[in-house]
Coordinates of C-alpha atoms in Angstrom, one line a residue:
M234 CA -17.7 -11.9 -3.5
P235 CA -16.4 -8.9 -5.5
E236 CA -18.0 -8.4 -8.8
T237 CA -15.8 -9.7 -11.7
L238 CA -15.8 -10.3 -15.4
T239 CA -14.3 -13.8 -14.9
P240 CA -11.1 -14.3 -17.0
T241 CA -10.3 -17.6 -18.7
S242 CA -8.5 -20.3 -16.7
T243 CA -5.4 -19.6 -18.9
D244 CA -5.4 -16.0 -17.8
L245 CA -5.7 -17.0 -14.1
A246 CA -3.0 -19.6 -14.4
A247 CA -0.6 -17.1 -16.1
R248 CA -1.4 -14.4 -13.6
F249 CA -1.0 -16.7 -10.7
A250 CA 2.5 -17.7 -11.9
H251 CA 3.5 -14.1 -12.6
V252 CA 2.4 -12.8 -9.2
R253 CA 4.0 -15.7 -7.3
A254 CA 7.3 -15.3 -9.2
F255 CA 7.4 -11.6 -8.5
T256 CA 7.1 -12.2 -4.8
E257 CA 10.2 -14.5 -4.9
R258 CA 12.0 -12.0 -7.2
L259 CA 11.7 -9.4 -4.4
C260 CA 13.8 -11.9 -2.3
D261 CA 16.7 -11.9 -4.7
G262 CA 19.9 -10.8 -3.0
L263 CA 18.6 -11.4 0.6
A264 CA 20.7 -13.4 3.0
T265 CA 19.0 -16.0 5.1
E266 CA 19.3 -13.8 8.1
D267 CA 17.3 -11.0 6.4
F268 CA 14.2 -13.2 6.1
V269 CA 13.7 -13.7 9.8
V270 CA 14.0 -10.2 11.4
Q271 CA 10.9 -8.5 13.0
S272 CA 12.0 -5.0 13.8
S273 CA 8.7 -3.8 15.3
P274 CA 5.2 -5.2 16.0
D275 CA 4.0 -3.6 12.7
V276 CA 6.7 -5.3 10.7
S277 CA 6.5 -9.0 9.7
P278 CA 9.5 -11.0 8.7
T279 CA 9.9 -11.7 5.0
K280 CA 9.7 -15.4 5.7
W281 CA 6.3 -15.0 7.3
H282 CA 5.0 -13.0 4.3
L283 CA 6.2 -15.8 2.0
A284 CA 4.4 -18.4 4.1
H285 CA 1.2 -16.4 4.8
T286 CA 0.5 -15.8 1.2
T287 CA 1.0 -19.5 0.6
W288 CA -1.4 -20.4 3.5
F289 CA -4.0 -18.2 1.8
W290 CA -3.9 -20.3 -1.4
E291 CA -3.9 -23.5 0.5
T292 CA -6.7 -22.5 2.8
F293 CA -9.2 -20.7 0.6
V294 CA -8.6 -22.5 -2.7
L295 CA -6.9 -25.9 -2.4
T296 CA -8.4 -27.2 0.9
A297 CA -11.8 -25.7 0.1
H298 CA -12.0 -26.7 -3.6
A299 CA -9.3 -29.1 -4.8
D300 CA -10.4 -32.7 -4.5
G301 CA -8.0 -34.8 -2.5
Y302 CA -5.7 -32.0 -1.4
E303 CA -4.2 -32.6 2.0
L304 CA -2.4 -29.9 4.2
Y305 CA 1.3 -29.7 3.6
D306 CA 1.8 -29.4 7.3
E307 CA -1.0 -29.4 9.9
R308 CA 1.0 -27.0 12.1
Y309 CA 1.3 -24.3 9.5
P310 CA -2.3 -22.8 9.6
F311 CA -1.8 -21.8 13.2
L312 CA 1.6 -20.2 12.4
F313 CA 0.6 -18.4 9.2
N314 CA -3.0 -17.3 9.6
S315 CA -3.0 -13.5 10.1
Y316 CA -6.3 -12.1 11.4
Y317 CA -9.0 -14.4 10.0
V318 CA -10.8 -15.4 13.2
Q319 CA -13.1 -17.7 11.3
A320 CA -10.2 -19.6 9.7
G321 CA -8.9 -20.7 13.1
E322 CA -6.5 -19.9 15.9
R323 CA -3.4 -18.0 15.0
H324 CA 0.1 -17.1 16.3
C325 CA 0.6 -13.7 18.0
R326 CA 1.5 -11.1 15.4
A327 CA 4.1 -9.4 17.6
Q328 CA 5.9 -12.7 18.0
R329 CA 6.3 -13.7 14.4
G330 CA 10.0 -12.9 14.7
Y331 CA 10.3 -15.8 17.2
L332 CA 9.7 -18.4 14.5
S333 CA 13.2 -19.6 13.7
R334 CA 11.4 -22.8 12.5
P335 CA 10.2 -23.6 10.0
T336 CA 13.4 -22.5 8.3
V337 CA 13.5 -20.3 5.2
A338 CA 14.2 -23.4 3.1
D339 CA 11.2 -25.1 4.6
V340 CA 9.0 -22.1 3.7
F341 CA 10.2 -22.1 0.1
A342 CA 9.5 -25.8 -0.1
Y343 CA 6.0 -25.1 1.2
R344 CA 5.5 -22.4 -1.5
H345 CA 6.7 -24.7 -4.3
H346 CA 4.4 -27.5 -3.1
V347 CA 1.4 -25.2 -3.1
D348 CA 2.4 -23.6 -6.4
A349 CA 2.5 -27.1 -8.0
A350 CA -0.9 -28.0 -6.6
M351 CA -2.4 -24.6 -7.7
A352 CA -0.9 -25.1 -11.2
E353 CA -2.7 -28.5 -11.4
F354 CA -5.9 -27.0 -10.1
L355 CA -5.9 -24.1 -12.5
A356 CA -5.1 -26.3 -15.5
G357 CA -8.5 -28.0 -15.1
F358 CA -10.4 -25.0 -13.8
D359 CA -13.3 -23.4 -15.8
A360 CA -13.8 -19.9 -14.4
D361 CA -17.0 -19.4 -16.4
R362 CA -18.6 -22.4 -14.8
Q363 CA -17.3 -21.6 -11.3
P364 CA -17.3 -17.8 -10.9
Q365 CA -17.4 -17.9 -7.2
I366 CA -14.1 -19.8 -7.0
A367 CA -12.7 -17.4 -9.7
D368 CA -13.5 -14.5 -7.4
V369 CA -11.6 -16.1 -4.5
I370 CA -8.6 -16.5 -6.8
E371 CA -8.9 -12.9 -7.8
V372 CA -8.8 -11.9 -4.1
G373 CA -5.8 -14.2 -3.7
L374 CA -3.9 -12.5 -6.5
N375 CA -4.6 -9.0 -5.1
H376 CA -3.9 -10.2 -1.6
E377 CA -0.4 -11.4 -2.6
Q378 CA 0.3 -8.1 -4.3
Q379 CA -0.6 -6.4 -1.1
H380 CA 2.0 -8.5 0.8
Q381 CA 4.6 -7.8 -1.9
E382 CA 4.2 -4.1 -0.9
L383 CA 4.4 -5.0 2.8
M384 CA 7.6 -7.0 2.2
L385 CA 9.2 -4.0 0.7
T386 CA 8.2 -1.5 3.4
D387 CA 9.0 -4.1 6.1
L388 CA 12.4 -4.8 4.7
K389 CA 13.1 -1.1 4.5
H390 CA 12.4 -0.8 8.2
V391 CA 14.4 -3.9 9.0
F392 CA 17.5 -2.5 7.2
S393 CA 17.0 1.0 8.6
V394 CA 17.5 -0.1 12.2
N395 CA 20.7 -2.0 11.3
P396 CA 23.7 0.3 12.0
L397 CA 25.3 -1.0 8.8
R398 CA 22.4 0.4 6.8
P399 CA 22.3 -2.4 4.3
V400 CA 21.3 -1.8 0.7
F401 CA 18.3 -3.7 -0.6
S402 CA 18.6 -2.6 -4.3
E403 CA 21.5 -0.7 -5.9
R404 CA 20.1 2.3 -7.7
A405 CA 22.2 5.3 -8.8
H406 CA 20.8 8.6 -7.7
V407 CA 20.0 11.0 -10.5
P408 CA 19.3 14.5 -9.2
A409 CA 15.7 15.4 -9.7
E410 CA 14.6 18.3 -11.9
D411 CA 12.8 21.2 -10.3
P412 CA 9.0 20.5 -10.6
G413 CA 8.2 24.2 -10.5
P414 CA 5.9 26.1 -8.2
L415 CA 2.7 24.4 -7.0
G416 CA -0.2 24.8 -9.4
W417 CA -3.9 24.2 -8.9
R418 CA -6.7 22.5 -10.8
S419 CA -10.2 23.7 -10.2
F420 CA -13.3 21.4 -10.1
P421 CA -16.9 22.7 -10.0
A422 CA -19.5 21.7 -7.5
E423 CA -21.2 18.6 -8.9
L424 CA -23.0 15.4 -8.1
H425 CA -20.7 12.4 -8.8
E426 CA -20.8 8.7 -8.7
I427 CA -18.1 7.3 -6.4
G428 CA -16.8 3.7 -6.2
V429 CA -16.8 0.7 -8.5
S430 CA -19.3 0.1 -11.3
P431 CA -20.0 -3.6 -11.1
G432 CA -19.5 -5.4 -14.4
G433 CA -18.0 -2.3 -16.0
A434 CA -15.8 -2.4 -19.1
T435 CA -12.5 -1.1 -17.7
S436 CA -9.8 -3.0 -15.9
A437 CA -10.7 -1.0 -12.8
D438 CA -14.2 -2.5 -12.8
R439 CA -13.3 -6.2 -13.4
F440 CA -12.1 -6.7 -9.9
H441 CA -12.5 -4.7 -6.7
F442 CA -12.3 -5.3 -3.0
D443 CA -15.6 -5.1 -1.2
N444 CA -14.8 -1.8 0.4
E445 CA -14.6 -0.1 -3.0
G446 CA -18.4 -0.4 -3.4
P447 CA -21.3 -0.1 -3.7
R448 CA -21.1 2.7 -6.3
H449 CA -23.0 5.6 -4.8
R450 CA -23.8 9.3 -5.4
A451 CA -21.9 12.0 -3.6
F452 CA -22.3 15.7 -4.0
V453 CA -18.8 17.3 -4.1
E454 CA -18.5 21.0 -3.5
A455 CA -16.2 23.1 -5.7
F456 CA -12.6 22.5 -4.8
E457 CA -9.1 22.9 -6.1
L458 CA -6.4 20.2 -6.1
A459 CA -2.7 20.8 -6.2
D460 CA -1.1 19.7 -9.5
R461 CA 1.6 17.6 -7.9
L462 CA 2.7 16.0 -4.6
V463 CA 4.4 18.1 -1.8
T464 CA 8.2 17.9 -2.2
C465 CA 10.9 17.3 0.4
G466 CA 12.1 20.9 -0.1
E467 CA 8.7 22.3 0.7
F468 CA 8.4 20.1 3.8
M469 CA 11.9 21.4 4.9
E470 CA 10.4 24.9 4.8
F471 CA 7.6 23.7 7.2
M472 CA 10.3 22.3 9.5
A473 CA 12.5 25.4 9.3
D474 CA 9.4 27.6 10.2
G475 CA 8.9 25.6 13.4
G476 CA 6.1 23.5 12.1
Y477 CA 6.9 20.6 14.4
Q478 CA 6.7 23.0 17.4
D479 CA 3.6 25.0 16.4
T480 CA 0.9 23.5 18.5
P481 CA -2.1 25.2 16.7
L482 CA -1.2 23.4 13.5
W483 CA -1.7 20.0 15.0
L484 CA -4.7 17.9 15.9
S485 CA -4.8 17.1 19.6
L486 CA -4.1 13.5 19.1
G487 CA -1.4 14.3 16.6
W488 CA 0.3 16.7 19.0
A489 CA 0.2 14.0 21.7
E490 CA 1.7 11.5 19.3
R491 CA 4.4 14.0 18.2
E492 CA 5.4 14.5 21.8
A493 CA 5.3 10.8 22.6
Q494 CA 7.4 9.9 19.6
G495 CA 9.7 12.9 19.6
W496 CA 8.9 13.7 16.0
T497 CA 11.0 16.6 14.6
E498 CA 11.4 15.4 11.0
P499 CA 9.9 12.7 8.7
F500 CA 10.5 9.1 9.4
Y501 CA 13.9 7.8 8.1
W502 CA 15.3 11.4 8.0
E503 CA 18.4 12.3 10.0
E504 CA 20.6 15.4 10.1
R505 CA 24.3 15.1 9.3
D506 CA 26.6 18.1 9.6
G507 CA 23.7 20.5 8.9
E508 CA 22.4 18.5 5.9
W509 CA 19.3 16.2 5.8
W510 CA 19.8 12.6 4.8
H511 CA 17.3 9.8 4.7
F512 CA 17.4 6.0 4.5
T513 CA 16.1 4.5 1.2
L514 CA 16.0 0.9 -0.1
S515 CA 19.3 2.0 -1.9
G516 CA 20.9 2.9 1.5
M517 CA 21.5 6.4 3.0
R518 CA 21.4 9.3 0.6
P519 CA 21.0 13.1 0.8
V520 CA 17.4 14.3 0.8
D521 CA 16.6 15.7 -2.7
P522 CA 14.4 18.7 -2.3
H523 CA 12.6 18.1 -5.6
E524 CA 11.4 14.5 -4.7
P525 CA 8.0 13.9 -3.1
V526 CA 8.2 13.8 0.7
T527 CA 7.3 10.4 2.1
H528 CA 6.9 8.3 5.3
L529 CA 4.6 11.0 6.8
S530 CA 1.9 10.2 9.3
Y531 CA -1.6 11.5 8.8
F532 CA -0.9 14.0 11.6
E533 CA 2.2 15.4 9.9
A534 CA 0.4 15.6 6.6
D535 CA -2.5 17.4 8.1
A536 CA -0.3 19.8 10.1
Y537 CA 1.7 20.7 6.9
A538 CA -1.5 21.3 5.0
R539 CA -2.7 23.8 7.7
W540 CA 0.7 25.5 7.6
A541 CA 0.4 25.8 3.8
G542 CA -3.0 27.4 4.1
A543 CA -4.7 24.4 2.6
R544 CA -6.1 21.0 3.6
L545 CA -6.0 17.4 2.7
P546 CA -8.5 16.3 0.0
S547 CA -11.5 14.1 0.8
E548 CA -11.4 10.7 -0.9
A549 CA -14.3 11.7 -3.1
E550 CA -12.4 14.8 -4.3
W551 CA -9.4 12.7 -5.0
E552 CA -11.3 10.1 -7.0
V553 CA -13.1 12.8 -9.0
A554 CA -9.8 14.4 -9.9
A555 CA -8.0 11.1 -10.5
R556 CA -10.5 9.9 -13.1
T557 CA -9.5 12.9 -15.3
V558 CA -6.0 11.5 -15.4
W559 CA -6.7 7.8 -15.7
D560 CA -10.0 5.9 -16.0
G561 CA -8.6 2.4 -15.3
T562 CA -8.1 1.6 -19.0
G563 CA -4.6 0.4 -19.9
P564 CA -1.6 0.7 -17.6
A565 CA -1.7 3.1 -14.7
P566 CA 0.7 6.1 -15.0
G567 CA 3.4 6.6 -12.5
S568 CA 6.2 4.8 -10.8
F569 CA 5.3 1.4 -9.3
A570 CA 7.1 -1.7 -7.9
D571 CA 7.3 -3.2 -11.4
S572 CA 10.0 -0.7 -12.3
E573 CA 12.1 -1.9 -9.3
R574 CA 13.0 1.7 -8.6
F575 CA 11.6 1.5 -5.0
H576 CA 11.9 5.3 -4.5
P577 CA 9.4 8.1 -5.3
A578 CA 10.1 9.8 -8.6
P579 CA 10.0 13.7 -8.9
A580 CA 7.1 15.3 -10.8
G581 CA 9.3 16.8 -13.5
P582 CA 8.5 20.3 -14.9
P583 CA 4.9 21.2 -15.5
A584 CA 3.5 20.7 -19.0
S585 CA 3.5 23.6 -21.4
G586 CA 1.2 24.7 -24.1
D587 CA -2.6 25.1 -24.3
G588 CA -4.5 23.6 -21.5
A589 CA -1.4 23.0 -19.4
P590 CA -2.1 25.1 -16.3
G591 CA -3.4 22.8 -13.6
A592 CA -2.6 19.6 -15.4
L593 CA -2.4 17.0 -12.6
R594 CA 0.8 15.1 -12.1
Q595 CA 1.7 12.1 -9.8
M596 CA -1.9 11.1 -9.2
F597 CA -0.8 7.4 -9.2
G598 CA 2.3 5.7 -7.9
E599 CA 5.2 7.4 -6.1
V600 CA 3.6 7.7 -2.6
W601 CA 0.2 6.9 -1.1
Q602 CA -1.7 10.2 -0.6
W603 CA -3.5 10.8 2.7
T604 CA -7.0 12.1 2.5
H605 CA -9.0 13.6 5.4
S606 CA -11.7 10.9 5.0
Q607 CA -12.2 8.4 7.8
Y608 CA -12.1 4.8 6.6
S609 CA -15.8 3.9 6.8
P610 CA -18.3 1.9 4.8
Y611 CA -19.9 3.3 1.7
P612 CA -23.8 3.6 1.7
G613 CA -25.2 0.1 1.4
Y614 CA -21.9 -1.7 2.2
A615 CA -22.0 -5.2 3.6
P616 CA -19.0 -7.4 4.2
L617 CA -18.6 -10.7 2.4
A618 CA -19.9 -13.9 4.0
G619 CA -17.3 -16.2 5.7
A620 CA -13.7 -15.6 6.6
L621 CA -13.0 -13.4 3.6
G622 CA -15.5 -11.0 4.9
E623 CA -12.9 -10.1 7.5
Y624 CA -10.6 -8.8 4.9
N625 CA -11.6 -5.1 5.0
G626 CA -14.8 -4.4 6.8
K627 CA -13.7 -5.1 10.4
F628 CA -11.0 -2.4 10.1
M629 CA -13.4 0.4 9.5
A630 CA -12.6 2.4 12.7
N631 CA -9.8 4.8 13.7
Q632 CA -8.1 4.7 10.3
F633 CA -7.8 7.2 7.4
V634 CA -8.1 6.5 3.6
L635 CA -5.1 6.8 1.3
R636 CA -5.3 6.8 -2.4
G637 CA -3.1 6.4 -5.5
G638 CA -0.6 3.7 -4.8
S639 CA 3.2 4.0 -4.3
V640 CA 6.6 2.8 -5.6
A641 CA 6.0 -0.4 -3.6
T642 CA 2.6 -1.1 -5.3
S643 CA 2.3 -3.3 -8.4
R644 CA 1.0 -1.4 -11.4
S645 CA -1.7 -3.9 -12.1
H646 CA -2.9 -3.7 -8.5
I647 CA -4.0 -0.1 -8.4
R648 CA -7.2 1.5 -9.8
P649 CA -9.0 4.8 -9.3
T650 CA -11.4 3.4 -6.7
Y651 CA -8.7 1.6 -4.6
R652 CA -9.1 2.5 -0.9
N653 CA -6.0 1.9 1.3
F654 CA -6.2 2.6 5.0
F655 CA -3.9 3.1 7.9
P656 CA -4.1 4.5 11.4
P657 CA -3.1 8.2 11.6
E658 CA 0.2 7.6 13.4
A659 CA 1.6 5.1 10.8
T660 CA 4.8 6.2 9.1
W661 CA 6.6 3.1 7.8
Q662 CA 4.6 3.0 4.6
F663 CA 5.4 5.2 1.5
T664 CA 2.8 7.8 2.5
G665 CA 2.9 11.5 1.4
L666 CA 0.4 14.2 0.6
R667 CA -1.2 16.4 -2.0
L668 CA -2.9 19.6 -1.0
A669 CA -6.5 20.7 -1.6
R670 CA -8.5 23.8 -0.9
S671 CA -12.1 24.9 -1.0

């Protein structure tokens, strides 16, 4: 299991209640019909997310460790298991939208039953005496936060394909301030330690997924990192210059995907009377040139970087730079799901005064940042034993690493070592880019 400094049972109980409540808060304002739509095979209905996260607690904590606990419904494990082969058979992912039953009310009843059982279990739980179970609970808390993010990105897709373009969250648009020209921060060639320090003193070290370790040495050549994210306005320049038609800018697989999908602009963008608009969780609105561009595939981010005479950073470069901004102590800087803004914030103007040139902005929150690093194991990595070992390790092929979190990520969920990963053609997540150069 992940290395942890085991919290007290009171901490676990309070955190469990907070995380579970925030999941349901994200459902405020949804109509019953909104819970059941599956708009693509990559998108799961909100109802399924609510049930799957509940299945996780029932399967890995209550059934495994709570004396006398009996399954709420013996049919639910088949319906709400996701990809844990060792946990049993499961319903087809692409057909989750077929599940009109159990109803939304049934799923909420299931959640509240499991919440009550978990509250009783945690009331008598001693994390210091049972650290292995405490580790499973830590995984469960982080797992539910991941599904909160998926709920937001999936609902955005569900609402976007509706011709009515429903609004998930009313937010007035405030024009963004010009972030100024792109600046660069230089880093010397050095040997660094990358990944989690087990048993460390910062919040980033108390919990980590297995793919964030082991901590290892990596020599990083001298590099420069852009001081902020790429903006929508800058990406418009790439589009206007024929970037989507310039074959040499694209990887071969990326060009094939661009042709197959008909990409001519970022996902959720559309042109109206010569102006660019995009769909947001607050509905359709004009594209603000000063905001970070988002919903880019790896292929689009890589093509833009080539066009700009730069490249994407490696994940080691990103982590080295990010630790100069935040070491994991205290709250992470940036816009996260907790603010309920649900849209990337602009960088604002660069800092002024001594030492300002190259000061890094937007390293955390706003949009996930593509790196050019393939998602692969760190030296010495071994997956966990049992079904939870399927959480990360078995996906280490044909995916790229993203860093930093987004406006759909909970603030307490992110840390400098966090490794997100998606296939290079994925666009429905809040994914953007920061440039690097050697």
